[in-house]
Short mmCIF file of C-alpha atoms in Angstrom, two decimals:
data_model
loop_
_atom_site.label_atom_id
_atom_site.label_comp_id
_atom_site.label_asym_id
_atom_site.label_seq_id
_atom_site.Cartn_x
_atom_site.Cartn_y
_atom_site.Cartn_z
CA LEU D 17 -6.90 -3.21 24.51
CA PRO D 18 -7.15 -1.61 21.55
CA LEU D 19 -10.71 -0.42 19.72
CA ASP D 20 -9.12 1.21 17.21
CA ASP D 21 -6.05 2.49 15.83
CA LYS D 22 -6.37 5.78 18.18
CA PHE D 23 -8.54 4.72 21.28
CA SER D 24 -8.08 2.55 24.21
CA VAL D 25 -9.68 1.24 26.72
CA PHE D 26 -7.63 -0.21 30.63
CA GLY D 27 -8.15 -1.50 33.40
CA ARG D 28 -5.99 -1.32 37.01
CA LEU D 29 -5.71 -3.65 39.78
CA GLY D 30 -3.53 -3.93 42.32
CA MET D 31 -2.07 -2.79 45.71
CA GLN D 32 -1.33 0.02 47.67
CA TYR D 33 0.10 1.03 51.26
CA ALA D 34 -1.03 4.12 53.34
CA GLN D 35 -0.28 5.49 56.30
CA ALA D 36 -2.95 7.39 58.18
CA LYS D 37 -2.99 10.07 61.29
CA ASP D 38 -5.10 11.75 63.68
CA THR D 39 -5.13 14.10 66.32
CA PHE D 40 -7.60 14.43 69.02
CA THR D 41 -8.45 17.03 71.29
CA GLY D 42 -10.48 17.12 74.10
CA SER D 43 -13.83 19.86 74.74
CA GLY D 44 -15.85 20.26 77.78
CA ALA D 45 -17.42 17.03 78.26
CA VAL D 46 -15.78 15.24 75.28
CA GLY D 47 -12.79 13.26 75.89
CA VAL D 48 -9.91 11.88 73.90
CA PRO D 49 -8.48 8.34 73.92
CA ALA D 50 -6.17 6.98 75.47
CA ASP D 51 -3.95 7.49 72.41
CA PRO D 52 -4.64 11.35 70.73
CA ASN D 53 -2.26 10.91 67.77
CA PRO D 54 -2.97 7.06 66.67
CA SER D 55 -1.53 6.33 63.49
CA LYS D 56 -1.95 3.21 61.60
CA ASN D 57 0.02 1.51 58.25
CA ALA D 58 -1.85 -0.82 56.79
CA LEU D 59 -2.12 -2.78 52.71
CA ASN D 60 -5.10 -2.32 50.94
CA TYR D 61 -6.26 -2.90 47.01
CA LYS D 62 -6.63 -0.49 44.46
CA VAL D 63 -8.68 -0.49 41.15
CA GLY D 64 -9.12 1.53 38.37
CA VAL D 65 -10.68 2.23 34.34
CA GLY D 66 -10.02 4.39 32.19
CA VAL D 67 -9.73 5.78 28.49
CA GLN D 68 -6.82 6.79 26.10
CA TYR D 69 -6.65 8.59 22.54
CA ASP D 70 -2.96 8.93 20.64
CA PHE D 71 -2.62 11.49 18.99
CA ASN D 72 0.32 9.80 17.49
CA ARG D 73 3.36 7.45 18.08
CA SER D 74 4.45 10.11 21.05
CA LEU D 75 1.54 11.64 22.59
CA GLY D 76 -1.85 10.97 24.07
CA MET D 77 -4.33 12.32 26.38
CA ARG D 78 -6.12 9.81 29.09
CA VAL D 79 -8.85 9.79 31.08
CA GLU D 80 -9.62 7.68 34.47
CA ALA D 81 -11.20 7.03 37.68
CA GLU D 82 -9.26 5.44 40.55
CA ARG D 83 -10.66 3.76 43.60
CA TYR D 84 -8.44 3.53 46.64
CA ARG D 85 -9.25 1.45 50.17
CA ILE D 86 -7.92 3.04 52.98
CA ASP D 87 -7.63 1.88 57.01
CA ASP D 88 -8.37 5.25 59.43
CA ALA D 89 -5.98 5.12 62.47
CA VAL D 90 -8.96 4.45 64.51
CA ASN D 91 -9.70 0.54 62.83
CA ASP D 92 -12.59 2.42 60.97
CA LYS D 93 -12.28 1.90 56.66
CA GLY D 94 -13.00 4.11 53.54
CA ASP D 95 -12.85 4.45 50.19
CA ILE D 96 -10.91 7.60 48.22
CA ASP D 97 -12.02 8.02 44.57
CA MET D 98 -9.32 9.90 42.00
CA TYR D 99 -10.75 11.68 38.68
CA SER D 100 -7.54 12.45 36.19
CA VAL D 101 -6.96 14.08 33.15
CA GLY D 102 -3.65 13.38 31.90
CA LEU D 103 -0.91 13.60 28.61
CA VAL D 104 0.75 10.78 28.31
CA TYR D 105 4.13 10.84 26.48
CA ARG D 106 6.58 7.57 25.66
CA PHE D 107 10.15 8.88 24.39
CA ASN D 108 12.17 7.08 21.51
CA GLU D 109 8.61 6.36 20.00
CA LYS D 110 8.50 9.15 17.34
CA GLU D 111 7.92 8.07 13.88
CA PRO D 112 11.38 7.36 11.89
CA ALA D 113 12.46 9.00 9.08
CA PRO D 114 12.53 6.71 5.59
CA VAL D 115 15.92 5.62 4.59
CA LYS D 116 16.72 6.83 2.09
CA LYS D 117 18.21 4.57 -0.93
CA ALA D 118 21.04 5.00 -2.91
CA ALA D 119 20.46 5.05 -6.41
CA PRO D 120 21.52 2.50 -8.66
CA ALA D 121 24.05 2.71 -11.26
CA PRO D 122 22.24 3.90 -14.47
CA ALA D 123 23.67 1.38 -16.68
CA LYS D 124 21.56 -1.45 -15.83
CA VAL D 125 17.44 -0.64 -16.00
CA VAL D 126 14.65 -2.65 -14.48
CA ALA D 127 13.02 -4.21 -17.84
CA ALA D 128 9.36 -5.52 -14.95
CA PRO D 129 8.13 -4.62 -12.40
CA TYR D 130 8.89 -6.52 -8.87
CA PHE D 131 8.30 -7.21 -5.63
CA VAL D 132 10.67 -7.52 -3.10
CA ILE D 133 10.40 -7.64 1.16
CA VAL D 134 14.17 -6.99 2.02
CA PRO D 135 14.86 -9.10 5.23
CA VAL D 136 16.30 -6.73 7.84
CA VAL D 137 17.90 -6.74 11.02
CA LYS D 138 16.63 -6.41 14.49
CA THR D 139 18.54 -3.11 14.44
CA GLN D 140 17.08 -1.66 11.35
CA LYS D 141 13.73 -0.31 11.63
CA TYR D 142 13.02 0.53 7.52
CA CYS D 143 12.86 -1.65 4.11
CA SER D 144 11.81 -1.31 1.21
CA VAL D 145 9.14 -2.57 -1.43
CA LEU D 146 10.38 -1.25 -5.41
CA ASP D 147 6.50 -2.32 -6.91
CA ILE D 148 4.99 -0.46 -9.95
CA GLN D 149 5.95 1.20 -13.40
CA PHE D 150 3.88 2.88 -14.94
CA ASN D 151 2.95 4.20 -18.35
CA ILE D 152 3.09 6.99 -19.83
CA LYS D 153 0.53 9.42 -18.16
CA GLN D 154 -1.04 6.49 -16.56
CA GLN D 155 -1.57 7.61 -13.27
CA GLY D 156 -4.41 4.01 -12.46
CA VAL D 157 -3.17 1.24 -10.96
CA GLN D 158 -3.28 -1.93 -13.76
CA VAL D 159 -4.27 -5.22 -13.49
CA GLU D 160 -1.31 -7.34 -13.39
CA ASP D 161 -0.33 -4.82 -10.79
CA LYS D 162 -3.32 -5.20 -8.07
CA GLU D 163 -1.65 -8.54 -7.37
CA LYS D 164 1.56 -7.23 -6.26
CA LEU D 165 -0.71 -4.43 -3.97
CA LYS D 166 -2.65 -7.68 -2.48
CA VAL D 167 1.27 -9.06 -1.78
CA LEU D 168 1.90 -5.99 0.44
CA GLY D 169 -1.70 -5.90 1.88
CA THR D 170 -1.30 -9.78 3.27
CA TYR D 171 1.96 -8.38 4.72
CA MET D 172 0.56 -5.29 6.44
CA LYS D 173 -2.65 -7.41 7.78
CA LYS D 174 -0.20 -10.01 8.95
CA TYR D 175 1.29 -6.55 10.69
CA PRO D 176 -1.18 -4.73 11.71
CA ASP D 177 1.35 -2.04 13.49
CA THR D 178 3.58 -1.54 10.31
CA THR D 179 2.97 1.78 8.26
CA ALA D 180 4.26 2.37 4.77
CA VAL D 181 4.81 5.54 2.71
CA ILE D 182 3.79 5.17 -1.19
CA GLN D 183 6.40 7.57 -2.83
CA GLY D 184 5.37 8.30 -6.62
CA PHE D 185 7.77 9.49 -9.72
CA THR D 186 8.03 10.35 -13.18
CA ASP D 187 10.51 10.91 -16.09
CA ASN D 188 11.72 14.09 -17.17
CA VAL D 189 9.16 14.39 -20.56
CA GLY D 190 7.42 17.74 -19.95
CA LYS D 191 6.66 20.44 -17.55
CA SER D 192 7.86 19.74 -13.83
CA ASP D 193 4.39 21.17 -12.44
CA TYR D 194 2.89 18.51 -13.89
CA ASN D 195 5.25 15.69 -13.58
CA LEU D 196 4.68 17.03 -9.41
CA LYS D 197 1.05 16.53 -9.52
CA LEU D 198 1.05 13.37 -11.92
CA SER D 199 3.35 11.42 -9.28
CA GLN D 200 0.98 12.43 -6.71
CA GLN D 201 -1.93 11.12 -8.02
CA ARG D 202 -0.29 7.95 -8.97
CA ALA D 203 0.85 7.60 -4.89
CA ASP D 204 -2.62 8.55 -3.76
CA SER D 205 -4.30 5.72 -6.26
CA VAL D 206 -1.78 3.15 -4.75
CA VAL D 207 -3.29 4.46 -1.53
CA SER D 208 -7.15 4.45 -2.77
CA TYR D 209 -6.54 1.10 -3.51
CA LEU D 210 -5.02 -0.39 -0.69
CA VAL D 211 -7.60 1.29 1.54
CA ASN D 212 -10.47 0.55 -0.89
CA GLU D 213 -9.99 -2.65 -1.95
CA VAL D 214 -7.16 -4.30 -0.16
CA GLY D 215 -8.71 -3.36 3.59
CA ILE D 216 -6.00 -1.29 5.29
CA ALA D 217 -6.66 1.83 7.08
CA PRO D 218 -5.72 5.16 6.00
CA SER D 219 -4.20 5.92 9.07
CA ARG D 220 -1.22 3.12 8.33
CA LEU D 221 -0.41 4.82 5.02
CA THR D 222 0.88 8.00 3.30
CA SER D 223 1.51 9.76 0.19
CA VAL D 224 4.08 11.42 -1.44
CA GLY D 225 5.03 12.60 -5.17
CA TYR D 226 8.39 13.58 -5.46
CA GLY D 227 7.66 14.61 -9.59
CA GLU D 228 11.11 14.04 -11.66
CA ALA D 229 13.40 13.96 -8.36
CA ARG D 230 15.33 11.02 -7.61
CA PRO D 231 15.33 8.89 -11.03
CA ILE D 232 16.78 5.72 -11.19
CA ALA D 233 17.82 5.21 -14.56
CA ASP D 234 18.96 7.80 -17.46
CA ASN D 235 15.76 9.65 -18.59
CA SER D 236 17.95 9.77 -21.94
CA THR D 237 16.18 6.60 -22.98
CA SER D 238 12.71 5.06 -23.27
CA GLU D 239 14.16 2.12 -21.27
CA GLY D 240 15.24 4.60 -18.61
CA GLN D 241 12.35 6.71 -18.60
CA GLN D 242 10.07 3.50 -18.22
CA ALA D 243 12.26 2.42 -15.09
CA ASN D 244 11.53 5.84 -13.76
CA ARG D 245 7.95 5.76 -13.85
CA ARG D 246 7.69 4.02 -10.75
CA ILE D 247 6.08 4.03 -7.16
CA ASP D 248 8.49 3.15 -4.53
CA VAL D 249 6.89 2.07 -1.54
CA VAL D 250 8.56 2.28 1.98
CA ILE D 251 7.37 -0.16 4.47
CA ALA D 252 8.24 -0.42 8.50
CA CYS D 253 9.54 -3.88 8.86
CA VAL D 254 8.86 -6.19 11.38
CA THR D 255 11.78 -8.12 13.26
CA ASP D 256 10.57 -11.62 11.61
CA VAL D 257 10.04 -10.77 8.44
CA ALA D 258 12.72 -12.88 6.96
CA GLY D 259 9.97 -15.84 8.31
CA LEU D 260 7.50 -14.33 6.57
CA LYS D 261 6.13 -16.21 2.98
CA VAL D 262 3.49 -14.42 1.64
CA VAL D 263 1.15 -15.94 -1.15
CA PRO D 264 0.05 -13.33 -3.43
CA ALA D 265 -4.10 -14.14 -4.29
CA ARG D 266 -3.10 -14.68 -8.24
CA LEU D 267 -0.28 -15.06 -9.85
CA THR D 268 -0.12 -13.23 -13.50
CA MET D 269 1.50 -13.89 -16.97
CA ALA D 270 0.82 -12.33 -19.81
CA MET D 271 1.08 -12.22 -24.16
CA GLU D 272 2.11 -9.85 -25.59
CA ILE D 273 1.03 -8.99 -29.39
CA GLN D 274 2.23 -6.25 -31.83
CA TYR D 275 1.31 -4.69 -34.53
CA GLY D 276 1.82 -2.99 -38.15
CA PRO D 277 0.48 0.84 -38.34
CA LEU D 278 -3.42 0.89 -38.05
CA LYS D 279 -3.82 -2.92 -38.60
CA SER D 280 -5.88 -4.80 -36.33
CA ASP D 281 -5.07 -8.65 -37.63
CA ILE D 282 -3.53 -11.40 -36.27
CA GLU D 283 -0.34 -11.92 -37.94
CA PRO D 284 0.89 -15.25 -38.51
CA GLN D 285 4.46 -15.26 -36.22
CA TYR D 286 1.53 -15.30 -32.88
CA ARG D 287 -1.24 -17.37 -33.88
CA GLU D 288 0.96 -20.29 -32.31
CA GLY D 289 0.76 -18.07 -29.02
CA LEU D 290 -2.49 -17.66 -29.13
CA ASN D 291 -3.28 -21.77 -29.89
CA GLN D 292 -1.13 -22.69 -26.91
CA VAL D 293 -2.98 -19.99 -24.71
CA ALA D 294 -6.51 -21.40 -25.90
CA ASP D 295 -5.16 -25.30 -25.06
CA TYR D 296 -4.34 -23.79 -21.34
CA MET D 297 -7.24 -22.21 -20.73
CA LYS D 298 -9.43 -25.34 -21.74
CA ALA D 299 -7.46 -27.32 -20.34
CA ASN D 300 -8.10 -25.34 -16.66
CA PRO D 301 -11.68 -24.44 -16.75
CA SER D 302 -11.45 -22.09 -13.66
CA VAL D 303 -8.74 -20.06 -15.41
CA LYS D 304 -9.87 -16.25 -17.04
CA ALA D 305 -8.41 -13.34 -18.99
CA VAL D 306 -8.33 -10.07 -19.89
CA VAL D 307 -7.45 -8.64 -23.51
CA GLU D 308 -6.15 -5.18 -23.56
CA ALA D 309 -5.49 -3.42 -26.42
CA TYR D 310 -3.26 -0.28 -26.97
CA ALA D 311 -2.50 2.42 -30.27
CA ASP D 312 0.50 4.63 -30.47
CA SER D 313 -1.23 8.75 -31.19
CA SER D 314 0.51 9.12 -34.43
CA VAL D 315 1.85 7.15 -37.18
CA GLY D 316 5.30 7.60 -39.22
CA THR D 317 7.73 10.49 -38.29
CA GLY D 318 8.82 13.64 -39.99
CA ALA D 319 6.66 15.18 -43.36
CA ASN D 320 5.23 11.32 -43.82
CA LYS D 321 3.86 11.59 -39.74
CA GLU D 322 -0.12 11.45 -39.51
CA THR D 323 -1.68 11.73 -36.20
CA MET D 324 -5.00 9.70 -34.86
CA SER D 325 -7.50 11.44 -32.79
CA ALA D 326 -8.42 9.55 -29.52
CA ASP D 327 -12.01 7.97 -31.26
CA GLU D 328 -9.93 6.60 -33.61
CA ALA D 329 -7.31 5.13 -31.77
CA MET D 330 -9.78 3.72 -29.11
CA ASP D 331 -11.36 2.07 -32.26
CA LEU D 332 -8.49 0.75 -33.42
CA THR D 333 -7.30 -0.99 -30.32
CA ASP D 334 -11.29 -2.16 -29.64
CA LYS D 335 -10.87 -3.82 -33.20
CA ARG D 336 -7.76 -5.29 -31.91
CA ALA D 337 -8.82 -6.74 -28.75
CA LYS D 338 -12.01 -8.30 -30.12
CA ASN D 339 -10.65 -10.09 -32.79
CA VAL D 340 -8.04 -11.73 -29.93
CA VAL D 341 -11.42 -12.72 -28.13
CA ASN D 342 -12.70 -13.83 -31.50
CA TYR D 343 -9.69 -16.24 -32.49
CA LEU D 344 -9.38 -17.60 -28.80
CA ALA D 345 -13.38 -18.18 -29.03
CA ASP D 346 -12.98 -19.56 -32.37
CA ARG D 347 -10.85 -22.93 -30.95
CA GLY D 348 -12.92 -23.55 -28.05
CA VAL D 349 -12.69 -20.88 -25.09
CA ALA D 350 -16.06 -19.55 -23.77
CA ARG D 351 -16.65 -16.33 -24.05
CA SER D 352 -18.29 -15.71 -20.92
CA ARG D 353 -13.76 -16.36 -19.89
CA LEU D 354 -13.05 -13.67 -21.78
CA ALA D 355 -13.24 -10.07 -21.50
CA THR D 356 -11.30 -6.78 -23.32
CA ALA D 357 -10.41 -3.81 -22.24
CA SER D 358 -9.49 -1.28 -24.91
CA PHE D 359 -7.23 1.40 -24.08
CA GLY D 360 -6.68 3.85 -27.12
CA GLN D 361 -3.14 6.28 -26.72
CA ASN D 362 -3.81 5.63 -23.33
CA GLY D 363 -0.79 3.02 -22.09
CA ARG D 364 1.71 3.99 -23.96
CA THR D 365 5.05 2.28 -22.88
CA ALA D 366 7.44 4.52 -25.13
CA TYR D 367 6.84 8.22 -26.48
CA GLY D 368 5.67 8.01 -30.12
CA THR D 369 8.61 10.10 -31.86
CA THR D 370 10.37 7.42 -33.38
CA LEU D 371 8.67 4.01 -35.59
CA GLU D 372 10.26 1.68 -32.76
CA GLY D 373 8.68 3.71 -29.80
CA GLN D 374 5.20 3.68 -32.06
CA GLN D 375 5.75 0.00 -32.50
CA GLU D 376 5.55 -1.02 -29.10
CA ASN D 377 2.69 1.05 -28.15
CA ARG D 378 0.78 -0.95 -30.79
CA ARG D 379 0.24 -3.92 -29.17
CA VAL D 380 -2.68 -6.36 -27.46
CA ASN D 381 -1.89 -8.21 -23.79
CA ILE D 382 -3.32 -11.09 -23.18
CA ILE D 383 -3.18 -11.38 -18.90
CA ILE D 384 -4.13 -14.35 -17.44
CA ASN D 385 -4.98 -14.82 -14.46
CA TYR D 386 -5.34 -17.92 -11.81
CA LYS D 387 -5.04 -19.25 -8.75
CA LYS D 388 -2.40 -20.46 -7.23
#
C-alpha cells in the first residue's frame, strides 16, 4: 500500500511447511522416550508486516517482522519471530533515458505553440510534447500557456506513475552563458507552475536547460529565433495513451492589435474586430478577458533611432491597454470582466533592429478565456 512516492507498507499471510527433529538421551533416573530421535513434518501459517522506502525505481530498503507457527516433534506448538532489514533491487527498472528527437528541416517553422500527445505502441517508453514558446528574454509562463500546462497536469494526474523532463531552450542571440541560464530558468518556471498551481509532485518532474543547443529552426530569421525559444516536455507514456481524452480547463483565443511608433490610440482597421469582441462578451456573460500591452525599446533605425526608457515604455503600454478597455466598456462590457497587463519592453517577440521587428513588438493582445 503506497503512502507517498517513497514510502509504502505491506503485509504477508501465507503457509509454510517445516520439519522439526529432536534428540533425547537418558541421564540417571530420567528415561528417554520410546523413539529417542523423533521428527515431525507440519504445515502451518505465517504472517508478517513491513515498511519499504524506495531510493529510486530500482533500489529500496525494507524493515519487516514475521511470525512462523512451528510444531515440534513431541506434539507441542511454538512461534518463531523474525525481524529483518534488507535491500530490494528490481532488475530492469532503471529510469530510461529520454528519447532523442531528430530536428525537423529548418525551412518549416511552427508559427504558434501547440500541444500534442503522441500515441505510442506498447514497446515505446516515452513520448514528447512540444508545448510552449517564449518571448525575448522572457522566462515566466504566460497566460495562454497556463491552460496547456493544465492539460499536461490532467494527463499526469490520470497516470500517477508517469514522470516528465522539462527541457528549456533559447535562440543564439546573446552570450552562451546567459542563454544557458535563461533556458534553465524557463524550465524551472514550468516545473514551479506544475507543482504550485497544478498539484504535480516535485519528485515526478525534472528541469534541464540546454541554452542555444539543439535548435529546431534557422536562427538567422526572426521566425526561427521565435521557434527556438521554447520548452520541450518529454513525458513517460502509458500503453493506453491512444485512448486518452484530456479536456483543458479553458479554451483560449486572442485578438492582436498593432500600433504606430509611440501611438496608443486604436486605429480604424481594428474597430470592427473590437466590436465583435464586445458583442461576444455581452452574449456570454461568464466570459472574461485580459488586455496585454507591449512596446519596443526603440523607434527607428540607424541615425534616426531613438531609445525609450523602461518607464516610458511601461507608461505607453498602460495607455494602450486602458484605451482598449475603455473602448469595450463604452460598448456595454462591464469593466469588472476586463483586466489589463502592461509589459512595457518585457514581451518582445522580435529583436528591434528593423522597423518590421519594432512594429511586431508594438501590440496589444486581448486574451479571451471561456469554459468549454
